[in-house]
Structures are given as C-alpha cells and as structure tokens.
Amino acid sequence: MILSPDYDARCRLYRNLARECAVSQNERRARVSAQRTAYLTGTDSGGRALYNRLREWADSSAANLYAPGMARWAVASPAHYGDKFREEEAAARDYFARYWDASGASLVFDLGVEWAHPFDSVVFKVVANDNAPRLWMLPDPSDLGVLREDLPTLDQQEAICHYYDLDLSAFERLIAVLPTERRQAMRQAAADHASPPRSSASLIPAPVQNIILTAASPSSLSGAVLGIPHILLGLAKVQEPCARMAELWVRDDRARSWMRVLVHVPTDEILHEEPMESTYGAAHAFHSLTLSEVPGYLWGLSPMDGLTALQRWREKRMAQIDLREDLQMDPPLMFAGVLGLTDEQAIRVRAPGGNVYSQLPNASVTPILAPMPPDAMALVDAIDRMFDRQSGMTHGGAGEGQPNVRSGDQEFALAALGSPRTRRKAARVEAVANRIATQMLRITARVEGTTFLKRDGSEFFPSQLPPDITAEISAHSASPYYEAAIKADAAIALQVGAIDKEDFIEMTSLPLQHALRAKARRRMQLEAEVAKGQLGREDALVKAKAITAESHLIKAEKP
C-alpha cells in the first residue's frame, strides 16, 4: 500500500482501514463464544455434559502435537554463508533454547495449540518489551481483523488491525508524549467513552436470549436456568472503565515494512504513527495457527465442528439410558382397587416401611417396569468409535494400550502407522512455531544489547548475526510422536560416529541437559588431549625405530 506523504490524508486512510478490518468482528465474536461454551461444557446449550468427549479429544490431540520443554532448536544461516557463522549459530541456539522456555513462550504456544482445536484459528502476537521479544496469545481471535479475509495468509494482507481495551491509567501513559492541549482533550474523550472491556461475557448467548423471550411462561423455564452459570464459564469479569483501541498495521510499500498506528476507536483519533522496520524488519507481529484450513477463507474452520453433533447424540443416548435406569430403580406404581388414596399416602408407599391399608379384597399395587434394552451401551460405543474415526484419535494417541500388543516397539510401530492425520497437524503446528521462533530470534538480534558467548570464550553481539538467520524445531522434536524414533536414531548415529556425545545428550532430552552437555564437552576435550599425547608418543617411537634401522643399515654398509 502506497502511503501518502500528507499526514491528514494518511489519517483518513487509517480511520477507514480500522473500520473495514472490523467488518466480520461481531459474527466471529459470537462464533468464538459458542465454540468456547461447547468446548468447556460439552454442550451448546450451556449445561454440563455427563462426559465431555470434546475436551478429552482436544487435550489428547494437543498433547500429541506439541509438548512444552521437549522442542530442540536449530539455528541456521542461509546456505550462501557456508560455515562462516557456525560458532555464532551454536551460541544463538543455546541462548534461544533457554529463552524459549524461560520467557514463557513455550507455555503460551502450548495453550494456543490446545485452543486451536475448538476455535477456527488462534492468533499469536510477538511484542518487544524491555529490549526482549515476548509471545502473547489473543484470548479472542475475533479481536484481530484484516482487510481481506479471502487471502490465505496474514503475510499477504495490506492492513491488519488488533482491537483491544486499555484501562485509563495505561491510556494516560500512552498520550503523555502528546502536546498539552491535545492530551487534555484526549483524556476527556477517553473518560467520556470509557466502559468495561468488551468480551465474550458481554454477549448474550442464544440460550439466555431464549429464556428472556419466554419469561412470560415460567413453565417453559424448567431445567433451563440451571445452564446459565456454565455459559459464562471461564470468562473474566472486569468493571474497570477502559478505552477501546485499535492497533492498525499497514504495509508501507515505499519503506518495504509495516507502519503501526494507534487509533482511539470511539473518536477515530490517531494517537501514534510509527514505522516498525527497526524492530520487526519487513514483517508484522501476528501469527495465526489454523488446524483445518478452508480455501478462500483466512480463518479456516474449527476441527471441532464435525464432532459437536456426535457429542450431542452421545449425550442424548446417555440421558435415555439414565432414564431407563431410574425407572428400573424407582419404577412408577399402579394402584388397582385402592379407593380414596391421597398423594401423601401414595408417597408413603414408596418410602421404606411405608404402609397403606385398604378394605377392598382385590386391591393391589403393581410397579410398571420399563424394560432395559439388551445392549443399552452398544450405540454409545458405536458413537465413540465414530468420534474416534472423525477426530483421528487412536488408542496409542490417547495413552491407551492396544489389545494383543506385547512390546513397546510394536506399540510404537502401530502408533506411527495409525497417526497420519496427527503427523500432518504436527507439521502444521511446527511450521507456525518456526515462524514465531525466527521472528523472536531476529528481534533479539536487533534489540538485545548484551553479548553472546562462543565455545572458545570469545564474545559477539547478536546484531552481528546474519539478518536472515532462522530458528526451527529440529527433527520434529516438539511432538511426542517422534520422541522414540529420535532417540533410536541418535543411538545409531553415536555408534557410527556421525555425532558426538554432546549431540547425543541434546537429542535425547535428558534431565539437567545443559550441565550434562558441558560435562560431555569437557570429557571430549580431555579425551582429545590424551589421544594427542598418545599420538605424540607413537610418532616418537616410530621415529626412534626408523633412526635405529637407519643406523643398522649404515653399519652394515661399512667395509
């Protein structure tokens, strides 16, 4: 997008873009609210499911796609650099592997992988705070809007807008750099339009709307009120007045980077305009994870969409079985030939030791039993099997042993053969993690002021790294599915001498890994020195033997 050199013209463009990026926000927010309710409760009506298979599936699938603390990182420069930065790459890898876990990015990404199952997409944001990158996850994906939802990736967008709420104290700090007169005007405008944050809790879900519309008929509320507390499950409630803000990112074709603009949404006032090339280079701050993509629609569809009907069917069947069980345990009674029986007397008959007397000779009390189907759980088991096939769950992937499997190698082989969909999703998750990690590493190279230490003890600044350096997960190590294969390959590589002991420790994710790697490094250095000394003695012995043989030859040649 070519930005005008005129500030007023740019401001008009920014205001229009901030409105256009929010074109689908209300629909997406309502969908996110419904997805959150279904995932947390197991129903779309707000009540509690007896058994929430949606949550079970998402927990199991997310655990197989990404495991915090297991990822082993590789840092590499493009091929045209050759081995020029080999030592710097090793130092940057050691730094980033620790920083990914210490900064909390690993746990944030793990949370995003879980919620990518109920949501259409989850959105991550990489921010630079205190000269260090941090990873955030947007709690509501609908808070991010784009100019064109028909483009497949965020990188192809011309404008991206993040809508959020800012409390008035933070808003005051934000406008502190403005001139006094404008600062006072903006302070007053923010106070006039301030309100509690807009969140999913502020929307009235469909079940509550139905209750409100049918309030004139109290009988129709039977059982519905019990679901209201679960509809708002896991939603924050904030009464602090906040200013509604929009952080607009606009592609600047002239600068070949992105322009970051802060807009006060109620007044359309432009508060700040800043080029982001010095921190982000030619990239923006947002990354989306979509497990089920749809051609022509940026946000994709939730993988949970195909499972909610099966979850409802299962709950319906379980409710029917429970009803039959209740009728078996406490069946209705038919009183024959008992005249003048009051409700109180009928209740007394159902109580232990309760008696009712009748003078009629043919009076009887007969329970009406509803017969239980011969295999009541057969349909539930069939629904569970359909759920497993639809979701791609396997016995091994769910942490369950398989029948007729006697060895761990056989279990691993069957899990590997039965998990192609899980592996496909793991590759998608890994690609997003690589993009996030690469951006965090490049931001570190631009803003970090401390030095990195090489293996030989020399120091260098991160800014000396190549600008196009990348960080990526090595050997699919973030997914537990590959753990056994990685360890087996590492053992073979160590035996044939393809890797050393330090590499082996890194590939097997042993506890106290950094200490063990340092210990292995010192041991290898000591072994090298010993081998060098032995080689020196062997060379001296060979030379001595050669000199002795030469002296014998000379003596033999003398007359």
Coordinates of C-alpha atoms in Angstrom, one line a residue:
M1 CA 0.0 0.0 0.0
I2 CA 1.4 3.4 -1.0
L3 CA 1.0 5.8 1.8
S4 CA 0.6 9.5 1.1
P5 CA 3.2 11.9 2.3
D6 CA 0.4 14.1 3.6
Y7 CA -0.3 13.4 7.3
D8 CA -4.0 14.3 7.1
A9 CA -4.6 12.0 4.1
R10 CA -2.9 9.2 5.9
C11 CA -5.1 9.7 8.9
R12 CA -8.2 9.5 6.8
L13 CA -6.9 6.3 5.3
Y14 CA -6.1 4.8 8.8
R15 CA -9.6 5.6 10.1
N16 CA -11.2 3.9 7.1
L17 CA -9.0 0.8 7.3
A18 CA -9.7 0.4 11.1
R19 CA -13.4 0.3 10.2
E20 CA -13.0 -2.0 7.2
C21 CA -11.0 -4.6 9.2
A22 CA -13.8 -5.0 11.7
V23 CA -16.4 -5.9 9.1
S24 CA -16.9 -9.5 10.4
Q25 CA -15.9 -9.0 14.0
N26 CA -19.3 -9.3 15.5
E27 CA -20.1 -12.6 13.7
R28 CA -16.8 -14.0 14.6
R29 CA -17.1 -13.0 18.2
A30 CA -20.5 -14.7 18.5
R31 CA -19.0 -17.9 16.9
V32 CA -16.0 -17.8 19.3
S33 CA -18.4 -17.5 22.2
A34 CA -20.4 -20.6 21.1
Q35 CA -17.2 -22.6 20.5
R36 CA -15.8 -21.7 23.9
T37 CA -19.1 -22.8 25.6
A38 CA -19.3 -26.1 23.6
Y39 CA -15.6 -26.9 24.4
L40 CA -15.8 -26.1 28.1
T41 CA -19.2 -27.7 28.9
G42 CA -19.6 -30.3 26.2
T43 CA -23.0 -28.9 25.1
D44 CA -24.1 -25.9 23.1
S45 CA -27.0 -25.1 25.4
G46 CA -24.8 -24.1 28.4
G47 CA -25.5 -27.1 30.6
R48 CA -22.9 -29.6 31.7
A49 CA -22.3 -32.8 29.7
L50 CA -22.1 -36.0 31.6
Y51 CA -18.9 -36.8 29.7
N52 CA -17.2 -34.2 27.6
R53 CA -15.6 -36.0 24.7
L54 CA -14.7 -32.7 23.0
R55 CA -12.4 -31.7 25.9
E56 CA -10.9 -35.2 26.0
W57 CA -10.2 -35.2 22.3
A58 CA -8.6 -31.7 22.3
D59 CA -6.4 -32.4 25.3
S60 CA -5.2 -35.7 23.8
S61 CA -4.6 -34.2 20.4
A62 CA -2.8 -31.1 21.7
A63 CA -0.5 -33.2 23.8
N64 CA 0.5 -35.2 20.7
L65 CA 1.1 -32.1 18.6
Y66 CA 3.3 -30.1 21.0
A67 CA 4.9 -30.8 24.4
P68 CA 6.4 -27.9 26.3
G69 CA 10.1 -28.4 27.1
M70 CA 10.6 -31.1 24.5
A71 CA 11.4 -28.9 21.5
R72 CA 15.1 -28.9 20.5
W73 CA 16.0 -25.9 18.4
A74 CA 18.4 -25.4 15.4
V75 CA 19.6 -22.0 14.4
A76 CA 20.9 -21.8 10.8
S77 CA 22.0 -19.2 8.3
P78 CA 21.2 -19.4 4.6
A79 CA 23.3 -21.7 2.6
H80 CA 25.3 -19.0 0.8
Y81 CA 27.0 -18.1 4.1
G82 CA 28.6 -21.5 4.3
D83 CA 30.2 -22.2 7.6
K84 CA 31.1 -18.6 8.3
F85 CA 28.7 -18.2 11.3
R86 CA 28.9 -21.8 12.6
E87 CA 30.2 -20.8 16.0
E88 CA 27.7 -17.9 16.3
E89 CA 24.8 -20.2 15.3
A90 CA 25.7 -22.6 18.1
A91 CA 25.8 -19.8 20.6
A92 CA 22.5 -18.3 19.4
R93 CA 20.9 -21.8 19.5
D94 CA 22.0 -22.3 23.2
Y95 CA 20.6 -18.9 24.1
F96 CA 17.3 -19.3 22.3
A97 CA 16.6 -22.8 23.5
R98 CA 16.8 -21.5 27.1
Y99 CA 14.9 -18.2 26.3
W100 CA 12.0 -20.0 24.6
D101 CA 11.3 -21.8 27.9
A102 CA 12.4 -19.1 30.4
S103 CA 10.3 -16.3 28.7
G104 CA 7.1 -18.4 28.9
A105 CA 6.8 -18.6 25.1
S106 CA 6.7 -22.4 25.3
L107 CA 3.7 -22.4 27.6
V108 CA 1.9 -19.7 25.6
F109 CA 2.3 -21.7 22.4
D110 CA 1.1 -24.9 24.1
L111 CA -2.1 -23.0 25.2
G112 CA -2.6 -21.9 21.6
V113 CA -2.2 -25.4 20.3
E114 CA -4.9 -26.6 22.6
W115 CA -7.4 -23.8 21.7
A116 CA -6.7 -24.2 18.0
H117 CA -9.0 -27.3 18.3
P118 CA -12.2 -25.5 19.4
F119 CA -11.5 -22.2 17.6
D120 CA -11.3 -21.7 13.9
S121 CA -7.9 -20.1 14.4
V122 CA -5.7 -18.8 17.3
V123 CA -3.6 -15.7 16.9
F124 CA -0.2 -15.1 18.4
K125 CA 1.5 -11.8 18.7
V126 CA 5.2 -11.2 19.1
V127 CA 5.9 -8.0 21.0
A128 CA 9.2 -6.3 22.0
N129 CA 9.2 -5.4 25.7
D130 CA 12.2 -4.2 27.7
N131 CA 14.5 -5.0 24.7
A132 CA 13.4 -8.6 24.6
P133 CA 10.7 -10.4 22.5
R134 CA 7.6 -11.8 24.2
L135 CA 5.0 -14.1 22.9
W136 CA 1.3 -13.3 23.5
M137 CA -1.8 -15.1 22.6
L138 CA -5.0 -13.2 21.8
P139 CA -7.7 -14.7 24.1
D140 CA -10.4 -13.9 21.5
P141 CA -9.3 -14.5 17.9
S142 CA -12.0 -12.1 16.7
D143 CA -10.0 -9.2 18.2
L144 CA -7.8 -9.4 15.1
G145 CA -9.3 -8.2 11.8
V146 CA -7.9 -8.0 8.3
L147 CA -8.7 -6.1 5.2
R148 CA -9.3 -9.1 3.0
E149 CA -10.4 -12.4 4.5
D150 CA -10.2 -14.1 1.1
L151 CA -6.4 -14.1 1.1
P152 CA -4.9 -17.3 2.6
T153 CA -2.2 -15.8 4.9
L154 CA -1.6 -12.8 7.1
D155 CA 1.6 -12.0 5.2
Q156 CA -0.5 -11.2 2.1
Q157 CA -2.6 -8.6 3.8
E158 CA -2.3 -4.9 3.2
A159 CA -3.7 -4.0 6.6
I160 CA -4.1 -5.9 9.9
C161 CA -5.9 -4.5 12.9
H162 CA -5.8 -5.6 16.6
Y163 CA -8.7 -4.3 18.7
Y164 CA -8.2 -4.2 22.4
D165 CA -9.3 -2.4 25.6
L166 CA -6.8 -0.2 27.5
D167 CA -7.5 1.0 31.1
L168 CA -7.4 4.7 31.6
S169 CA -4.2 4.7 33.6
A170 CA -2.3 3.0 30.7
F171 CA -4.1 5.3 28.2
E172 CA -2.7 8.3 30.2
R173 CA 0.8 7.0 29.8
L174 CA 0.2 6.4 26.1
I175 CA -0.8 10.0 25.4
A176 CA 1.9 11.5 27.7
V177 CA 4.0 12.5 24.6
L178 CA 1.2 14.5 23.0
P179 CA 1.1 18.3 23.3
T180 CA -0.7 19.5 26.5
E181 CA -3.8 20.8 24.9
R182 CA -4.4 17.7 22.8
R183 CA -3.5 15.5 25.7
Q184 CA -6.2 17.1 27.9
A185 CA -8.8 16.7 25.1
M186 CA -7.9 13.0 24.6
R187 CA -8.0 12.4 28.3
Q188 CA -11.5 13.8 28.5
A189 CA -12.7 12.0 25.4
A190 CA -11.4 8.7 26.7
A191 CA -13.2 9.2 30.1
D192 CA -16.4 10.1 28.3
H193 CA -16.4 7.0 26.2
A194 CA -14.8 4.6 28.7
S195 CA -16.7 1.4 29.5
P196 CA -15.8 -2.1 30.8
P197 CA -14.0 -4.3 28.3
R198 CA -15.9 -5.9 25.6
S199 CA -15.5 -9.6 26.0
S200 CA -17.4 -12.8 25.2
A201 CA -19.2 -12.4 28.6
S202 CA -20.8 -9.2 27.4
L203 CA -22.6 -11.0 24.6
I204 CA -25.9 -12.7 25.5
P205 CA -25.7 -16.3 24.3
A206 CA -28.7 -17.9 22.5
P207 CA -29.9 -19.9 25.5
V208 CA -30.1 -16.8 27.6
Q209 CA -32.0 -15.0 24.8
N210 CA -34.5 -17.8 24.7
I211 CA -35.0 -17.6 28.5
I212 CA -35.6 -13.8 28.2
L213 CA -38.0 -14.2 25.3
T214 CA -40.0 -16.9 27.1
A215 CA -40.0 -15.3 30.5
A216 CA -43.8 -14.8 30.3
S217 CA -44.2 -18.6 30.6
P218 CA -42.5 -19.8 33.7
S219 CA -43.3 -23.4 33.0
S220 CA -41.1 -23.2 29.9
L221 CA -38.1 -22.4 32.1
S222 CA -37.9 -25.9 33.5
G223 CA -34.3 -27.0 33.6
A224 CA -33.1 -24.1 31.5
V225 CA -32.0 -21.8 34.4
L226 CA -29.5 -24.4 35.6
G227 CA -27.4 -23.9 32.5
I228 CA -26.9 -20.2 32.8
P229 CA -23.8 -20.2 35.1
H230 CA -22.0 -22.6 32.8
I231 CA -22.5 -20.4 29.7
L232 CA -20.2 -17.8 31.3
L233 CA -17.6 -20.4 32.4
G234 CA -14.0 -19.2 32.2
L235 CA -14.8 -15.6 31.2
A236 CA -13.3 -12.7 33.0
K237 CA -15.5 -10.0 34.6
V238 CA -13.9 -6.5 34.7
Q239 CA -15.7 -3.4 35.9
E240 CA -12.7 -1.0 35.3
P241 CA -13.6 1.6 32.6
C242 CA -11.4 1.1 29.6
A243 CA -10.7 2.9 26.3
R244 CA -11.5 1.0 23.2
M245 CA -8.3 1.0 21.0
A246 CA -7.3 -0.3 17.6
E247 CA -3.7 -1.1 16.7
L248 CA -3.5 -0.9 12.9
W249 CA -0.6 -2.3 10.9
V250 CA -0.4 -1.0 7.4
R251 CA 2.0 -2.2 4.7
D252 CA 4.2 0.6 3.5
D253 CA 5.4 -0.2 0.0
R254 CA 7.9 2.6 -0.1
A255 CA 9.7 1.6 3.1
R256 CA 9.1 -2.2 2.4
S257 CA 8.0 -2.6 6.1
W258 CA 4.9 -2.0 8.2
M259 CA 3.5 1.1 9.8
R260 CA 2.0 0.8 13.2
V261 CA -0.9 3.2 14.0
L262 CA -2.8 3.6 17.3
V263 CA -6.4 4.7 17.0
H264 CA -8.9 5.6 19.7
V265 CA -11.9 3.8 18.2
P266 CA -14.8 5.9 19.7
T267 CA -13.4 9.2 18.4
D268 CA -11.4 7.9 15.4
E269 CA -8.4 9.9 16.7
I270 CA -5.0 8.9 15.5
L271 CA -2.7 8.9 18.6
H272 CA 0.5 7.4 17.3
E273 CA 2.2 6.5 14.0
E274 CA 5.4 4.6 13.9
P275 CA 7.4 2.6 11.3
M276 CA 8.3 -0.8 12.7
E277 CA 11.3 -1.6 10.5
S278 CA 13.9 -1.1 13.2
T279 CA 12.2 -3.8 15.4
Y280 CA 10.4 -6.2 13.0
G281 CA 12.2 -5.6 9.7
A282 CA 9.8 -6.3 6.9
A283 CA 7.5 -8.5 9.0
H284 CA 4.4 -7.8 11.2
A285 CA 3.8 -9.1 14.7
F286 CA 1.0 -11.6 14.1
H287 CA 0.9 -15.3 13.5
S288 CA -2.2 -17.5 13.1
L289 CA -2.5 -21.2 13.7
T290 CA -5.3 -23.0 11.8
L291 CA -5.6 -26.7 12.0
S292 CA -8.4 -27.0 9.5
E293 CA -7.9 -24.6 6.6
V294 CA -10.5 -23.7 4.0
P295 CA -9.5 -22.4 0.6
G296 CA -10.5 -18.7 0.2
Y297 CA -11.1 -18.1 3.9
L298 CA -8.3 -16.9 6.1
W299 CA -9.6 -18.1 9.4
G300 CA -10.5 -21.7 8.4
L301 CA -13.0 -23.8 10.4
S302 CA -12.7 -25.4 13.8
P303 CA -11.8 -29.1 13.8
M304 CA -14.5 -29.4 16.5
D305 CA -17.3 -28.6 14.1
G306 CA -17.5 -32.2 12.9
L307 CA -17.6 -33.5 16.4
T308 CA -20.3 -31.5 18.2
A309 CA -23.2 -33.4 16.6
L310 CA -21.7 -36.7 17.8
Q311 CA -21.2 -35.2 21.2
R312 CA -24.9 -34.2 21.3
W313 CA -26.0 -37.6 20.1
R314 CA -24.0 -39.3 22.7
E315 CA -25.4 -37.1 25.5
K316 CA -28.9 -37.8 24.2
R317 CA -28.3 -41.5 24.3
M318 CA -26.8 -41.4 27.8
A319 CA -29.8 -39.4 29.0
Q320 CA -32.1 -42.1 27.6
I321 CA -30.1 -44.9 29.4
D322 CA -30.1 -42.9 32.6
L323 CA -33.9 -42.5 32.4
R324 CA -34.4 -46.2 31.9
E325 CA -32.1 -46.9 34.8
D326 CA -34.1 -44.5 37.0
L327 CA -37.3 -46.3 36.0
Q328 CA -35.8 -49.6 36.9
M329 CA -34.6 -48.4 40.3
D330 CA -37.7 -46.4 41.2
P331 CA -40.5 -47.5 38.9
P332 CA -43.9 -45.9 38.8
L333 CA -46.6 -47.7 40.7
M334 CA -50.2 -48.6 39.6
F335 CA -52.7 -48.8 42.4
A336 CA -55.6 -51.1 41.4
G337 CA -58.7 -51.3 43.6
V338 CA -57.5 -48.7 46.1
L339 CA -60.1 -46.1 46.6
G340 CA -59.6 -42.7 48.2
L341 CA -55.8 -42.9 48.1
T342 CA -54.3 -39.5 48.7
D343 CA -51.0 -38.2 47.3
E344 CA -49.5 -38.3 50.7
Q345 CA -50.4 -42.0 51.2
A346 CA -49.0 -42.8 47.7
I347 CA -45.7 -41.2 48.7
R348 CA -45.7 -43.2 51.9
V349 CA -46.0 -46.4 49.9
R350 CA -42.8 -45.6 48.1
A351 CA -40.9 -44.9 51.3
P352 CA -39.1 -47.8 53.2
G353 CA -41.6 -49.3 55.7
G354 CA -44.5 -47.3 54.4
N355 CA -47.9 -48.9 54.6
V356 CA -51.4 -48.1 53.2
Y357 CA -54.4 -50.2 54.3
S358 CA -57.4 -51.0 52.1
Q359 CA -60.6 -52.9 52.9
L360 CA -61.1 -54.0 49.3
P361 CA -60.3 -57.6 48.7
N362 CA -58.8 -57.1 45.1
A363 CA -56.7 -54.1 45.9
S364 CA -53.1 -54.3 44.5
V365 CA -50.0 -52.1 44.0
T366 CA -48.0 -53.1 40.8
P367 CA -44.7 -51.5 39.6
I368 CA -44.6 -50.5 36.0
L369 CA -41.2 -51.6 34.7
A370 CA -39.7 -50.1 31.6
P371 CA -37.5 -52.9 30.1
M372 CA -33.9 -52.1 29.6
P373 CA -32.6 -52.8 26.0
P374 CA -30.5 -55.9 25.9
D375 CA -27.3 -54.0 25.0
A376 CA -28.0 -50.4 26.1
M377 CA -24.4 -49.2 25.7
A378 CA -23.9 -50.6 22.2
L379 CA -25.0 -47.4 20.5
V380 CA -22.8 -45.3 22.8
D381 CA -19.8 -47.5 21.9
A382 CA -20.6 -47.1 18.2
I383 CA -20.8 -43.3 18.6
D384 CA -17.5 -43.3 20.4
R385 CA -15.9 -45.3 17.5
M386 CA -17.3 -42.8 15.0
F387 CA -16.0 -40.0 17.2
D388 CA -12.5 -41.5 17.2
R389 CA -12.5 -42.0 13.4
Q390 CA -13.8 -38.5 12.8
S391 CA -11.2 -36.9 15.1
G392 CA -8.3 -39.1 14.2
M393 CA -7.8 -40.4 17.7
T394 CA -6.1 -43.8 18.2
H395 CA -5.6 -46.0 21.3
G396 CA -1.9 -45.1 21.4
G397 CA -2.5 -41.4 20.8
A398 CA -5.0 -41.4 23.7
G399 CA -2.5 -43.0 26.1
E400 CA -4.3 -46.4 26.0
G401 CA -2.7 -49.7 25.3
Q402 CA -3.9 -51.7 22.3
P403 CA -5.0 -55.3 22.6
N404 CA -2.6 -58.1 21.5
V405 CA 0.4 -55.8 21.6
R406 CA 3.3 -57.3 23.6
S407 CA 6.2 -55.0 23.1
G408 CA 7.0 -51.3 23.1
D409 CA 8.4 -51.4 19.6
Q410 CA 5.3 -53.0 18.3
E411 CA 3.2 -50.4 20.1
F412 CA 5.3 -47.6 18.6
A413 CA 5.1 -49.0 15.1
L414 CA 1.3 -49.3 15.3
A415 CA 1.0 -45.8 16.6
A416 CA 3.2 -44.4 13.8
L417 CA 1.1 -46.2 11.2
G418 CA -2.2 -45.1 12.7
S419 CA -1.4 -41.4 13.1
P420 CA -1.0 -39.8 9.7
R421 CA -3.6 -37.1 10.5
T422 CA -1.8 -36.3 13.8
R423 CA 1.5 -36.1 12.0
R424 CA 0.0 -33.8 9.4
K425 CA -1.3 -31.5 12.1
A426 CA 2.0 -31.7 13.9
A427 CA 3.8 -30.5 10.8
R428 CA 1.4 -27.5 10.6
V429 CA 2.0 -26.7 14.3
E430 CA 5.7 -26.9 13.8
A431 CA 5.7 -24.6 10.8
V432 CA 3.9 -21.9 12.9
A433 CA 6.4 -22.4 15.8
N434 CA 9.3 -22.0 13.4
R435 CA 8.0 -18.7 12.1
I436 CA 7.4 -17.4 15.6
A437 CA 10.8 -18.5 16.8
T438 CA 12.5 -17.0 13.8
Q439 CA 10.9 -13.6 14.4
M440 CA 11.8 -13.7 18.1
L441 CA 15.4 -14.5 17.3
R442 CA 15.6 -11.7 14.8
I443 CA 14.1 -9.2 17.2
T444 CA 16.7 -10.3 19.7
A445 CA 19.4 -9.6 17.2
R446 CA 18.0 -6.1 16.7
V447 CA 17.3 -5.0 20.2
E448 CA 19.4 -7.1 22.6
G449 CA 22.4 -5.2 23.9
T450 CA 24.2 -8.0 25.8
T451 CA 26.8 -10.2 24.2
F452 CA 26.6 -14.0 23.4
L453 CA 29.5 -16.3 24.3
K454 CA 31.1 -18.7 21.8
R455 CA 32.5 -22.1 22.8
D456 CA 36.1 -20.7 22.7
G457 CA 35.2 -18.0 25.2
S458 CA 35.1 -15.1 22.8
E459 CA 32.0 -12.7 22.7
F460 CA 29.9 -11.2 20.0
F461 CA 26.8 -9.0 19.7
P462 CA 23.6 -10.6 18.4
S463 CA 23.4 -7.8 15.8
Q464 CA 26.4 -9.5 14.2
L465 CA 24.3 -12.5 13.2
P466 CA 23.0 -12.5 9.6
P467 CA 19.7 -10.6 9.2
D468 CA 18.1 -13.6 7.6
I469 CA 19.0 -16.2 10.2
T470 CA 16.3 -18.7 11.1
A471 CA 15.3 -20.8 14.1
E472 CA 13.4 -24.0 13.7
I473 CA 12.5 -27.1 15.6
S474 CA 15.0 -29.9 15.0
A475 CA 13.8 -33.4 13.9
H476 CA 10.2 -32.8 14.8
S477 CA 11.2 -33.0 18.4
A478 CA 8.3 -30.9 19.7
S479 CA 5.8 -33.7 19.1
P480 CA 5.9 -36.8 21.4
Y481 CA 5.1 -39.0 18.4
Y482 CA 8.7 -38.6 17.2
E483 CA 10.5 -39.0 20.6
A484 CA 11.2 -42.7 20.4
A485 CA 12.3 -42.5 16.8
I486 CA 14.7 -39.6 17.6
K487 CA 16.3 -41.5 20.5
A488 CA 16.8 -44.6 18.3
D489 CA 18.3 -42.6 15.5
A490 CA 20.6 -40.8 18.0
A491 CA 21.9 -44.1 19.4
I492 CA 22.7 -45.4 15.9
A493 CA 24.4 -42.1 14.9
L494 CA 26.5 -42.2 18.0
Q495 CA 27.6 -45.7 17.3
V496 CA 28.7 -44.9 13.8
G497 CA 30.4 -41.7 14.8
A498 CA 28.1 -39.3 13.0
I499 CA 27.5 -37.4 16.2
D500 CA 29.5 -36.9 19.4
K501 CA 28.4 -37.3 23.0
E502 CA 27.3 -33.7 23.4
D503 CA 25.0 -34.0 20.4
F504 CA 23.6 -37.3 21.7
I505 CA 22.7 -35.7 25.0
E506 CA 20.9 -32.9 23.2
M507 CA 18.9 -35.2 21.1
T508 CA 17.8 -37.5 23.9
S509 CA 16.4 -34.7 26.2
L510 CA 17.9 -36.0 29.4
P511 CA 17.4 -34.0 32.6
L512 CA 20.0 -31.4 33.6
Q513 CA 20.8 -31.3 29.9
H514 CA 22.9 -28.1 30.0
A515 CA 25.1 -29.5 32.8
L516 CA 25.5 -32.8 31.1
R517 CA 26.4 -31.2 27.8
A518 CA 29.1 -29.1 29.4
K519 CA 30.4 -32.2 31.2
A520 CA 30.4 -34.2 27.9
R521 CA 32.3 -31.3 26.2
R522 CA 35.0 -31.3 28.9
R523 CA 35.3 -35.1 28.7
M524 CA 35.7 -35.0 25.0
Q525 CA 38.4 -32.3 25.2
L526 CA 40.2 -34.4 27.8
E527 CA 40.0 -37.5 25.6
A528 CA 41.3 -35.5 22.7
E529 CA 44.3 -34.2 24.7
V530 CA 45.0 -37.8 25.8
A531 CA 44.7 -39.1 22.3
K532 CA 47.0 -36.3 21.1
G533 CA 49.6 -37.2 23.7
Q534 CA 49.5 -40.9 22.8
L535 CA 49.8 -40.0 19.2
G536 CA 52.9 -37.9 20.0
R537 CA 54.5 -40.9 21.8
E538 CA 53.7 -43.2 18.9
D539 CA 55.3 -40.8 16.5
A540 CA 58.4 -40.6 18.6
L541 CA 58.6 -44.4 18.8
V542 CA 58.2 -44.7 15.0
K543 CA 61.0 -42.1 14.5
A544 CA 63.3 -43.9 17.0
K545 CA 62.7 -47.2 15.2
A546 CA 63.5 -45.5 11.9
I547 CA 66.7 -44.0 13.3
T548 CA 67.8 -47.4 14.7
A549 CA 67.0 -49.1 11.5
E550 CA 69.0 -46.5 9.6
S551 CA 72.0 -46.8 11.9
H552 CA 72.0 -50.6 11.5
L553 CA 71.9 -50.1 7.7
I554 CA 74.8 -47.7 7.9
K555 CA 76.8 -50.1 10.0
A556 CA 76.0 -52.9 7.6
E557 CA 77.3 -50.9 4.6
K558 CA 80.7 -50.2 6.2
P559 CA 83.6 -52.4 5.0

